[in-house]
Short mmCIF file of C-alpha atoms in Angstrom, two decimals:
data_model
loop_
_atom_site.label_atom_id
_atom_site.label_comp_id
_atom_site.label_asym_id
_atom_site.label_seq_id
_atom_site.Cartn_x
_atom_site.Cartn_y
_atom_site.Cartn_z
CA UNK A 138 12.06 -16.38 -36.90
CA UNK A 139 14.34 -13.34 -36.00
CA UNK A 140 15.65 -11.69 -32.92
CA UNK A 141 17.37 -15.13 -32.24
CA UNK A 142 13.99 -16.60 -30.75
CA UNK A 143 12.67 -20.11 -32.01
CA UNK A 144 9.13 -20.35 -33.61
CA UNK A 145 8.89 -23.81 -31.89
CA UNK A 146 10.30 -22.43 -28.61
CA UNK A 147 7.99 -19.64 -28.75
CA UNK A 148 4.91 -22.33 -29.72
CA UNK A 149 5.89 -24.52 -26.82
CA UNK A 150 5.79 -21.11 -24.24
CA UNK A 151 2.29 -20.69 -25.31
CA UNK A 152 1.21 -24.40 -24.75
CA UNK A 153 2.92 -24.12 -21.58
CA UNK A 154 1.69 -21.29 -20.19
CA UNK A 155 -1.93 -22.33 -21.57
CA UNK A 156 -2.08 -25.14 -19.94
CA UNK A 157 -1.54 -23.74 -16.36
CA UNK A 158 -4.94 -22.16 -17.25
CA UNK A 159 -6.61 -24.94 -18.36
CA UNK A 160 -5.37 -26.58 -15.13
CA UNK A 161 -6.75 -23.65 -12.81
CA UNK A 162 -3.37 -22.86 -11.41
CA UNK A 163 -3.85 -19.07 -12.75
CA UNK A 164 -7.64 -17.46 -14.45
CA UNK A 165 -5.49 -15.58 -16.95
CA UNK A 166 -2.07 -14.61 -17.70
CA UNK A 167 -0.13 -12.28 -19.82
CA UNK A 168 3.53 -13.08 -20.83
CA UNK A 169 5.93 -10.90 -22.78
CA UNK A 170 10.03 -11.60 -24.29
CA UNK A 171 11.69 -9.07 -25.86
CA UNK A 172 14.25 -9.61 -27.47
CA UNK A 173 16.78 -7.43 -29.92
CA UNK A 174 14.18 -5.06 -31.56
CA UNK A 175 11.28 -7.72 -31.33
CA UNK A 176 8.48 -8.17 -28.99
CA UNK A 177 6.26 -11.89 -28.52
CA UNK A 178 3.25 -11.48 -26.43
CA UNK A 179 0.90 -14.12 -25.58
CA UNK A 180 -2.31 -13.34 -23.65
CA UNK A 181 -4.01 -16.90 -22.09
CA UNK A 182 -7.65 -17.13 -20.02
CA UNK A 183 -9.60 -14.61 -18.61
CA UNK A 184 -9.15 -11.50 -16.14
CA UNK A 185 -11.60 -12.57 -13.34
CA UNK A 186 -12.00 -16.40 -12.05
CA UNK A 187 -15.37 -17.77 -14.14
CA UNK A 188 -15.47 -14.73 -16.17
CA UNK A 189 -16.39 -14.08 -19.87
CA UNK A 190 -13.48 -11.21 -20.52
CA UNK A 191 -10.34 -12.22 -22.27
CA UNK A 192 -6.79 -11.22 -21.17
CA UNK A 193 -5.53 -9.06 -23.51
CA UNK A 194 -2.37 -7.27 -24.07
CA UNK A 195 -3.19 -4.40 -22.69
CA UNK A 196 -4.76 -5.42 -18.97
CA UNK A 197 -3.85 -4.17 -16.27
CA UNK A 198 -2.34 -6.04 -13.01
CA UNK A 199 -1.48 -5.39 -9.91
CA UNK A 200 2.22 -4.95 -10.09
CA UNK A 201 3.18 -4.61 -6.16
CA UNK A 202 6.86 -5.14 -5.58
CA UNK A 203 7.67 -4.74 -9.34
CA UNK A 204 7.59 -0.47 -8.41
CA UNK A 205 10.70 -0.75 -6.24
CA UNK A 206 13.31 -0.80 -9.59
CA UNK A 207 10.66 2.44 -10.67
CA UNK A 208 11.40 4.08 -7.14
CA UNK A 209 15.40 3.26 -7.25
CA UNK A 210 14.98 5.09 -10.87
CA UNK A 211 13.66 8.12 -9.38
CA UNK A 212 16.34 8.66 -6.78
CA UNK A 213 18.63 8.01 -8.53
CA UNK A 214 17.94 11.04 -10.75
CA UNK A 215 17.46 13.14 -7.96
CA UNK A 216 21.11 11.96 -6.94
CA UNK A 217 22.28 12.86 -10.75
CA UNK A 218 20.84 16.37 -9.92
CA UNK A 219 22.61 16.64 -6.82
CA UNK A 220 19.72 16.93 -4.72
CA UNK A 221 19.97 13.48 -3.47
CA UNK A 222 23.90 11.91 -2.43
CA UNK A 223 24.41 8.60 -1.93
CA UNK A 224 26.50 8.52 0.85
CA UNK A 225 25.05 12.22 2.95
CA UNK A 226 22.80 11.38 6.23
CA UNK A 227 19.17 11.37 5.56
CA UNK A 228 18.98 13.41 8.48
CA UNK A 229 17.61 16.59 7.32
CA UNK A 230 15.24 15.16 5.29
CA UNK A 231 13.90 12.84 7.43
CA UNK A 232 14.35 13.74 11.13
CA UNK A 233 12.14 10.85 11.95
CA UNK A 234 15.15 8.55 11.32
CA UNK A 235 17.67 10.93 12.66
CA UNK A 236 19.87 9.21 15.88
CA UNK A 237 17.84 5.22 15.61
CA UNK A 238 18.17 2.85 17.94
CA UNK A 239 19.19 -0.41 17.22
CA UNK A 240 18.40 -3.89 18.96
CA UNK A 241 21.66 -4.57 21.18
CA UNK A 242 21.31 -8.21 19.25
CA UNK A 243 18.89 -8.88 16.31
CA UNK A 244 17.06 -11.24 19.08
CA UNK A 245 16.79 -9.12 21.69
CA UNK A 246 13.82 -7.92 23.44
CA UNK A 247 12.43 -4.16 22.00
CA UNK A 248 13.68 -2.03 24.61
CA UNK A 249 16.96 -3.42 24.78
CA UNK A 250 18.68 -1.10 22.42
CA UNK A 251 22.10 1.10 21.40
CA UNK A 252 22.53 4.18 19.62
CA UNK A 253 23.02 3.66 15.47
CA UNK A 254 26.98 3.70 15.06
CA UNK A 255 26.07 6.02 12.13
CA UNK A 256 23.05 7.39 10.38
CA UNK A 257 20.97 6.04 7.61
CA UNK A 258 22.01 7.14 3.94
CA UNK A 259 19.88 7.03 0.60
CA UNK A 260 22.61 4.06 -0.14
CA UNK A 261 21.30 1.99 2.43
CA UNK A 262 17.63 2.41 1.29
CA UNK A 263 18.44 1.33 -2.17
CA UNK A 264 20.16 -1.60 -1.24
CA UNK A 265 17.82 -2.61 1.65
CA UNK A 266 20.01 -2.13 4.09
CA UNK A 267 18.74 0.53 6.84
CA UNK A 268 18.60 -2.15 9.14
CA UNK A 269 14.38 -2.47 9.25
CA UNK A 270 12.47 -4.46 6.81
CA UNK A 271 10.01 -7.25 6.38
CA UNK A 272 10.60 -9.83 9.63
CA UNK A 273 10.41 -13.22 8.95
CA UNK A 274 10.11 -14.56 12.29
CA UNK A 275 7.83 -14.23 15.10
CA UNK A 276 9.59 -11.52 16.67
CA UNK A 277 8.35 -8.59 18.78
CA UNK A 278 9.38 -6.14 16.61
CA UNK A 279 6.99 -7.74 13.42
CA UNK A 280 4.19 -7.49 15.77
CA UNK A 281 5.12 -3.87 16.56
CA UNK A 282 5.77 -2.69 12.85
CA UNK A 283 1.92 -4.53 12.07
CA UNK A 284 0.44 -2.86 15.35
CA UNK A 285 2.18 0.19 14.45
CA UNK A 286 0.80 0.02 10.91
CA UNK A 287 4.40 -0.07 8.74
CA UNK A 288 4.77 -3.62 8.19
CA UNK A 289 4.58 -5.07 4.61
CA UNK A 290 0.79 -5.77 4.12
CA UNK A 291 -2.12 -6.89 1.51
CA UNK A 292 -3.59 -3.26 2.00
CA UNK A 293 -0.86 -0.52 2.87
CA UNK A 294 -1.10 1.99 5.17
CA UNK A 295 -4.71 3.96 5.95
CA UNK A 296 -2.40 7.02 6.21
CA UNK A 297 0.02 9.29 4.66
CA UNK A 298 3.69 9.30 4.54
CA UNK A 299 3.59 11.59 7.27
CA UNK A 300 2.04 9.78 9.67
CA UNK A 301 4.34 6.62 8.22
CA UNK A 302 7.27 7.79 8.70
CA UNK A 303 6.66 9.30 12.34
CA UNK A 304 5.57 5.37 12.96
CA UNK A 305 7.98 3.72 11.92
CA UNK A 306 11.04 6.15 13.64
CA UNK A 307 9.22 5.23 16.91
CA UNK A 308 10.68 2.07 16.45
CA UNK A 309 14.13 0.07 16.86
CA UNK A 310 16.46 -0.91 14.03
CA UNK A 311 17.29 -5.02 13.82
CA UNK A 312 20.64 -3.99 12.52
CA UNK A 313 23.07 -1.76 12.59
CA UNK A 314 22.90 0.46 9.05
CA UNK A 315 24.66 -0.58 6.41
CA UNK A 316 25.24 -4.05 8.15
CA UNK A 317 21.95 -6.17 6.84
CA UNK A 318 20.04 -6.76 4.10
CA UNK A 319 16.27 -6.67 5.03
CA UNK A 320 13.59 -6.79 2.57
CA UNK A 321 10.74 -4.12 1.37
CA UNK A 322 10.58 -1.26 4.18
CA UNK A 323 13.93 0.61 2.85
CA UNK A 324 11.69 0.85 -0.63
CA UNK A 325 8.85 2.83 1.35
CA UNK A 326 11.76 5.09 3.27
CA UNK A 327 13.37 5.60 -0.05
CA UNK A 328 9.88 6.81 -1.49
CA UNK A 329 9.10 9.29 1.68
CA UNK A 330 12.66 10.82 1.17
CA UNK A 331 12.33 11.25 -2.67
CA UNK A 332 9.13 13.08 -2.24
CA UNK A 333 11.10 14.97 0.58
CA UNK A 334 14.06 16.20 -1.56
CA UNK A 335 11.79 16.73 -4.83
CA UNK A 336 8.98 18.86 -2.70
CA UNK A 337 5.98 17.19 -4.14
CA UNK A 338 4.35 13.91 -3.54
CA UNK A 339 6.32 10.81 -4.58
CA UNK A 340 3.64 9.56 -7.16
CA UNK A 341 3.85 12.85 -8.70
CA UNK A 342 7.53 12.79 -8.77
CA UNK A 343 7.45 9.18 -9.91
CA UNK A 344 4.79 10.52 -13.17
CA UNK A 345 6.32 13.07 -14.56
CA UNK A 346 10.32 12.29 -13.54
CA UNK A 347 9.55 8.45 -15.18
CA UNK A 348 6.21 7.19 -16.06
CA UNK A 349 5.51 9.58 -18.40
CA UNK A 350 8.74 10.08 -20.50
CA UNK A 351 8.81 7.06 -20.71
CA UNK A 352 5.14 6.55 -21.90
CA UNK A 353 3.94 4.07 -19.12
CA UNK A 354 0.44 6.18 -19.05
CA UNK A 355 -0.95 2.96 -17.24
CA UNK A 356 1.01 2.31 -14.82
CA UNK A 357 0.59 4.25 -11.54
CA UNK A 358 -1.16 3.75 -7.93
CA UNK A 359 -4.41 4.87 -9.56
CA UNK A 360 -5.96 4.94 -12.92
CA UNK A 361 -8.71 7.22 -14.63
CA UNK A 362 -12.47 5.81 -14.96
CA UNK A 363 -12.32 4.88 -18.38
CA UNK A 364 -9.41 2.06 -17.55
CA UNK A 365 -11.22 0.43 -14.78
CA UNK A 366 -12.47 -2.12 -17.16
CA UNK A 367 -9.01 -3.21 -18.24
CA UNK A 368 -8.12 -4.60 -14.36
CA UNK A 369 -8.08 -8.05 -13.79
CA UNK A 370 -9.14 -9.39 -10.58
CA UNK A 371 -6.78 -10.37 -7.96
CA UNK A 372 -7.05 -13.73 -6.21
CA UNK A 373 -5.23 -15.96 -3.26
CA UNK A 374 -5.16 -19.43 -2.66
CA UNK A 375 -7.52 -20.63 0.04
CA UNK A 376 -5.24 -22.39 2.81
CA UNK A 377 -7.31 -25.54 3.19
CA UNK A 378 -8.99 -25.70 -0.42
CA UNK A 379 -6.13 -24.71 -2.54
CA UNK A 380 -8.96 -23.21 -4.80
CA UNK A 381 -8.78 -19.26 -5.92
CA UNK A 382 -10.96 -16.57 -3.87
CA UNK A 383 -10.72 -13.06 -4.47
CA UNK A 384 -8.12 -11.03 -2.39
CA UNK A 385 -9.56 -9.29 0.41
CA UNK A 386 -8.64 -5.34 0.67
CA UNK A 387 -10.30 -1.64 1.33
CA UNK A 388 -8.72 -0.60 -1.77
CA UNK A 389 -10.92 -3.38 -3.93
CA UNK A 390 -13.20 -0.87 -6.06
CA UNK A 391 -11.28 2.13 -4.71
CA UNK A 392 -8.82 2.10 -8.20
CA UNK A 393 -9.98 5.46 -9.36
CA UNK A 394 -8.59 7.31 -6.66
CA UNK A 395 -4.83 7.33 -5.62
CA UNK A 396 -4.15 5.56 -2.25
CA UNK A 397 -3.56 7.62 1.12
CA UNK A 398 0.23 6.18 1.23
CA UNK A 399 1.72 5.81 -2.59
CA UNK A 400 4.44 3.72 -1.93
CA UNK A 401 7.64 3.81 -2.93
CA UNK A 402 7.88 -0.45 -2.00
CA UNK A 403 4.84 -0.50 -4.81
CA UNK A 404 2.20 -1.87 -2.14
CA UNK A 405 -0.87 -3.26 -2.90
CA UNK A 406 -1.58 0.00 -5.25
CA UNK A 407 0.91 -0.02 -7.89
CA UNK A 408 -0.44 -1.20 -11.40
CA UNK A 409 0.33 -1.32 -14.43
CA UNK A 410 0.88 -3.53 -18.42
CA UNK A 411 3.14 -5.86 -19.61
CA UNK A 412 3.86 -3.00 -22.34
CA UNK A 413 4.59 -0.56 -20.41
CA UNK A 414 6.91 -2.19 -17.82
CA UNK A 415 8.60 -3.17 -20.95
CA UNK A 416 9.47 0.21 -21.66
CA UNK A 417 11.33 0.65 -18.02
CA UNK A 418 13.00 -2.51 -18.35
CA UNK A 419 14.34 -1.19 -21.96
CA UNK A 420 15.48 1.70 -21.19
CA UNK A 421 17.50 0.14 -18.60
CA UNK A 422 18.77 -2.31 -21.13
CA UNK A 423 20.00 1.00 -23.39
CA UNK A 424 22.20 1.72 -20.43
CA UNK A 425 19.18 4.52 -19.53
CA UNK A 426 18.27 5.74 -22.97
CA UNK A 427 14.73 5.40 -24.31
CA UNK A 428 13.19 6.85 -27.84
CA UNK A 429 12.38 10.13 -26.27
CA UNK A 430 15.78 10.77 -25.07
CA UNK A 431 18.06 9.61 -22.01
CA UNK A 432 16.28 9.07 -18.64
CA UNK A 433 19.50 7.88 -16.58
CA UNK A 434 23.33 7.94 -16.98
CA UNK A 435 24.79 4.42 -17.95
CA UNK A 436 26.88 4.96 -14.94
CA UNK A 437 23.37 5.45 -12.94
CA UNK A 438 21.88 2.15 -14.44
CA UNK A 439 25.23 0.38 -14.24
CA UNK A 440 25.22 1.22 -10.41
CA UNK A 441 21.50 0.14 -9.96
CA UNK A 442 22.15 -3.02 -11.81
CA UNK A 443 25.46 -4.34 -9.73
CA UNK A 444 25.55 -6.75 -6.64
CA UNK A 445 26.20 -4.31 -3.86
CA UNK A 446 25.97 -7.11 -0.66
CA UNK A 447 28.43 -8.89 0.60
CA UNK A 448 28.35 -12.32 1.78
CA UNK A 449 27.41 -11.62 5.36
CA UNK A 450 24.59 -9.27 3.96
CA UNK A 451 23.16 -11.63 2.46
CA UNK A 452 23.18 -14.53 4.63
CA UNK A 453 19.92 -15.84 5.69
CA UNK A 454 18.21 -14.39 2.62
CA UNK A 455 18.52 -16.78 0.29
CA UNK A 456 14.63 -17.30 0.08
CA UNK A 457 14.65 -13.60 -1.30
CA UNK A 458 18.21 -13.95 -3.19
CA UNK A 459 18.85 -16.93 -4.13
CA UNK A 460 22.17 -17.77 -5.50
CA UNK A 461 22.31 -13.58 -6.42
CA UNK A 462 22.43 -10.66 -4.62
CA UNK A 463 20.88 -6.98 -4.94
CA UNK A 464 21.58 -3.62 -6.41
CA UNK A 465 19.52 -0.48 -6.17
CA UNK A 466 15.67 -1.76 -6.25
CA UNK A 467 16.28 -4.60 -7.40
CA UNK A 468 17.99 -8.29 -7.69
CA UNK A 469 20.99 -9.27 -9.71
CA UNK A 470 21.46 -12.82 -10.32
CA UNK A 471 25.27 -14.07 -9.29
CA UNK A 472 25.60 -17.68 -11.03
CA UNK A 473 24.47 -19.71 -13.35
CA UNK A 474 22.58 -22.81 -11.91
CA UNK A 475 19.18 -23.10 -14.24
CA UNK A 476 18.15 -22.19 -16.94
CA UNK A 477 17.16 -19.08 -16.26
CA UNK A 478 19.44 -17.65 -13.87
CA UNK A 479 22.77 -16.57 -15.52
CA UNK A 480 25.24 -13.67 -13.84
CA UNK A 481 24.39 -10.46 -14.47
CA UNK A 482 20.71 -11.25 -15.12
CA UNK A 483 18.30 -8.13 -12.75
CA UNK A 484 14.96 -7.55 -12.04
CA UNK A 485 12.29 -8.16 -9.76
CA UNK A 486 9.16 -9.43 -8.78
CA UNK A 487 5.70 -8.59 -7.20
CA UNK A 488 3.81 -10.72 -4.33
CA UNK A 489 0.24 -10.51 -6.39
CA UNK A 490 2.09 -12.76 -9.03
CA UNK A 491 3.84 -10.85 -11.58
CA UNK A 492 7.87 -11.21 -12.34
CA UNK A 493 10.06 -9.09 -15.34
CA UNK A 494 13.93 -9.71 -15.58
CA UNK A 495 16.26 -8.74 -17.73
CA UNK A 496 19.51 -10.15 -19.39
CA UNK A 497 21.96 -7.82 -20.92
CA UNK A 498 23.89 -11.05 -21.85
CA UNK A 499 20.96 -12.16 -24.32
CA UNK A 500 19.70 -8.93 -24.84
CA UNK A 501 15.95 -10.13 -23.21
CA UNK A 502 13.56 -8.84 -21.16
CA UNK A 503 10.97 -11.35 -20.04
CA UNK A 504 7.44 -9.95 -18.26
CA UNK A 505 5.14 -12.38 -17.15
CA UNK A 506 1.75 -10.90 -15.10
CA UNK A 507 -0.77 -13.35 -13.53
CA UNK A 508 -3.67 -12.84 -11.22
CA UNK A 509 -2.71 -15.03 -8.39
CA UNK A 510 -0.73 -13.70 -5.12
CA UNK A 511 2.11 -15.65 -4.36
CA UNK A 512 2.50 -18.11 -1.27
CA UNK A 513 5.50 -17.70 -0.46
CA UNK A 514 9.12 -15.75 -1.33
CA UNK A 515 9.32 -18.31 -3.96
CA UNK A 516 7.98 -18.18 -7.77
CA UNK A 517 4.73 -20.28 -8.28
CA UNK A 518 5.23 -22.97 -11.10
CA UNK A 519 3.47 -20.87 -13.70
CA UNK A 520 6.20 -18.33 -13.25
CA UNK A 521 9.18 -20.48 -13.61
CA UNK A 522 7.85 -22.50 -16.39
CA UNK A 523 7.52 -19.53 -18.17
CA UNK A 524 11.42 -18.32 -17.90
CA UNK A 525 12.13 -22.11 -18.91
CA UNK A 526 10.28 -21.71 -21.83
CA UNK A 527 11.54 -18.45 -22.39
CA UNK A 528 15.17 -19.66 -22.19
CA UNK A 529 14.64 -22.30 -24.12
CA UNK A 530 13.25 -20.64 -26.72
CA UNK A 531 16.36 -18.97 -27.53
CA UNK A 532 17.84 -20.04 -31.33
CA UNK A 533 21.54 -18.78 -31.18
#
């Protein structure tokens, strides 16, 4: 039926994905492929849990973790302008992090620390390797970072990036920079210093450096009033029911006003459409052109879109990673073991149940957005039926 996409493939997609509603798994869902000029979008169920309103094309959803590709995008033209280099100290910019300390062993009790062997640099932040991020284990520092309020969390920060920053440099490194991969916090650093070297807020930076050239007018961490109809809920499995309750959160009803930490990780806050993520995820495919003109250098999206860990770096990850590895803001896929993950293949996911890849190989970009926060690092079923059937549906 064109674009090398199956009308049967397509059909079975849509029975696929509408029968993960019919089972409960998800209220509603909205799934796009794009592929060489042509867009397929299916909209299935409804955008609260019981609810009369039908998902459409153009609802909104919580995007989270899907706004750390947007935030490697914006530094990385702050780097084309010089402002930003890859490889200078993010001293000046951020004295907070100037001189860290670093836990003599990743193990080792809080105050048992050495001096950084060198400082952070806006490389490490894009490829998540400052040596602080999201800990996994029951560890001191993870109850630090939460008492401290910089860990990852359902509701970021009460504060502004101010305040965050000063928090978190109060606090020990795991590893050494440069040494680690460690998911999430490097996103929110990365965020702080872009709004640093551009001298205005980061979600003003991120609107008119990004969003709006390339037309993504509803995506942001707030929206006007007149959108606040289009949201769909946002929901999380209850631990001994299994059944779908709403997400607790201060920012619940709070949508029309933008959070007191935008950030740069995408948070709780971030939103945005299946269409207009499509429109990042394109231009990125063009190598960093979009209609309007050219957003990044292909050497700029080539660099964001390359495996930049090495095996050591990535060991121990492999519930973020998989069988891939990461590039600026995002994963790239390193082998081909399903069939959906091929070499080459980058993109990322958010923890509120969203996921958008693309493969240069196949010229696709898939976008799936559900209601339902994940349980764990690992897609729900609904998502990875959905790249299956995506995959499949592919005619040449």
């Amino acid at each position: 039926m064109g674009a090398g996409l199956s009308r049967e493939g397509l059909g079975r997609m849509r029975a696929v994905l509408d029968g993960a509603v019919t089972r409960g798994e998800v209220p509603g869902l909205v799934a796009l492929v794009h592929r060489r000029g042509e867009t397929h979008v299916t909209a299935h169920g409804t955008t609260e849990t019981g609810g009369q309103a039908p998902m459409r094309r153009d609802t909104v959803f919580r995007i989270a973790s899907m706004g750390k590709p947007l935030t490697a995008a914006a530094a990385m033209i702050l780097v084309e302008e010089c402002v930003l280099r890859l490889d200078d100290p993010v001293d000046d910019l951020l004295p907070e992090l100037a001189a860290p300390r670093v836990l003599r062993r990743p193990d080792a009790p809080l105050g048992d620390t050495v001096p950084a062997e060198r400082p952070i640099t806006p490389r490490d932040l894009l490829t998540f390797r400052m040596g602080l991020g999201a800990v996994m284990t029951d560890h001191p520092l993870r109850q630090a970072m939460e008492e401290a309020g910089v860990g990852p969390g359902p509701d970021g920060p009460p504060f502004g990036p101010d305040e965050w920053i000063k928090r978190l440099g109060a606090l020990p490194l795991m590893h050494q920079p440069g040494t680690a991969w460690m998911y999430h916090t490097s996103a929110d650093v990365l965020g702080v210093l872009v709004a640093r070297a551009a001298g205005r807020p980061f979600d003003a930076f991120l609107r008119e450096r990004v969003l709006d050239p390339l037309g993504m007018r509803d995506t942001g961490f707030h929206l006007p009033a007149d959108r606040l109809g289009r949201m769909a809920g946002s929901y999380v499995a209850d631990r001994a029911t299994g059944a779908l309750v709403p997400r607790p959160g201060p920012r619940e009803g709070a949508w029309d006003r933008p959070p007191a930490f935008p950030s740069g990780g995408g948070g709780p806050s971030l939103v945005s459409t299946a269409d207009d993520y499509l429109a990042f995820c394109r231009m990125l495919l063009a190598g960093g052109r979009y209609d309007g003109g050219r957003l990044l250098s292909r050497a700029s999206v080539e660099l964001m879109t390359t495996d930049h860990l090495t095996p050591a770096q990535k060991a121990g990850n492999e519930v973020f990673l998989g069988s891939g590895g990461w590039g600026f803001g995002l994963a790239v896929q390193g082998r081909r073991d399903g069939l959906a993950t091929r070499p080459g293949r980058y993109g990322w996911g958010g923890g509120l149940g969203t996921d958008a890849y693309t493969d240069p190989s196949e010229d696709l970009v898939g976008i799936v957005l559900t209601q339902r926060a994940l349980d764990s690092p690992r897609a729900p079923r609904v998502i990875q039926d959905f790249w299956t059937t995506a995959y499949a549906a592919l005619d040449d």
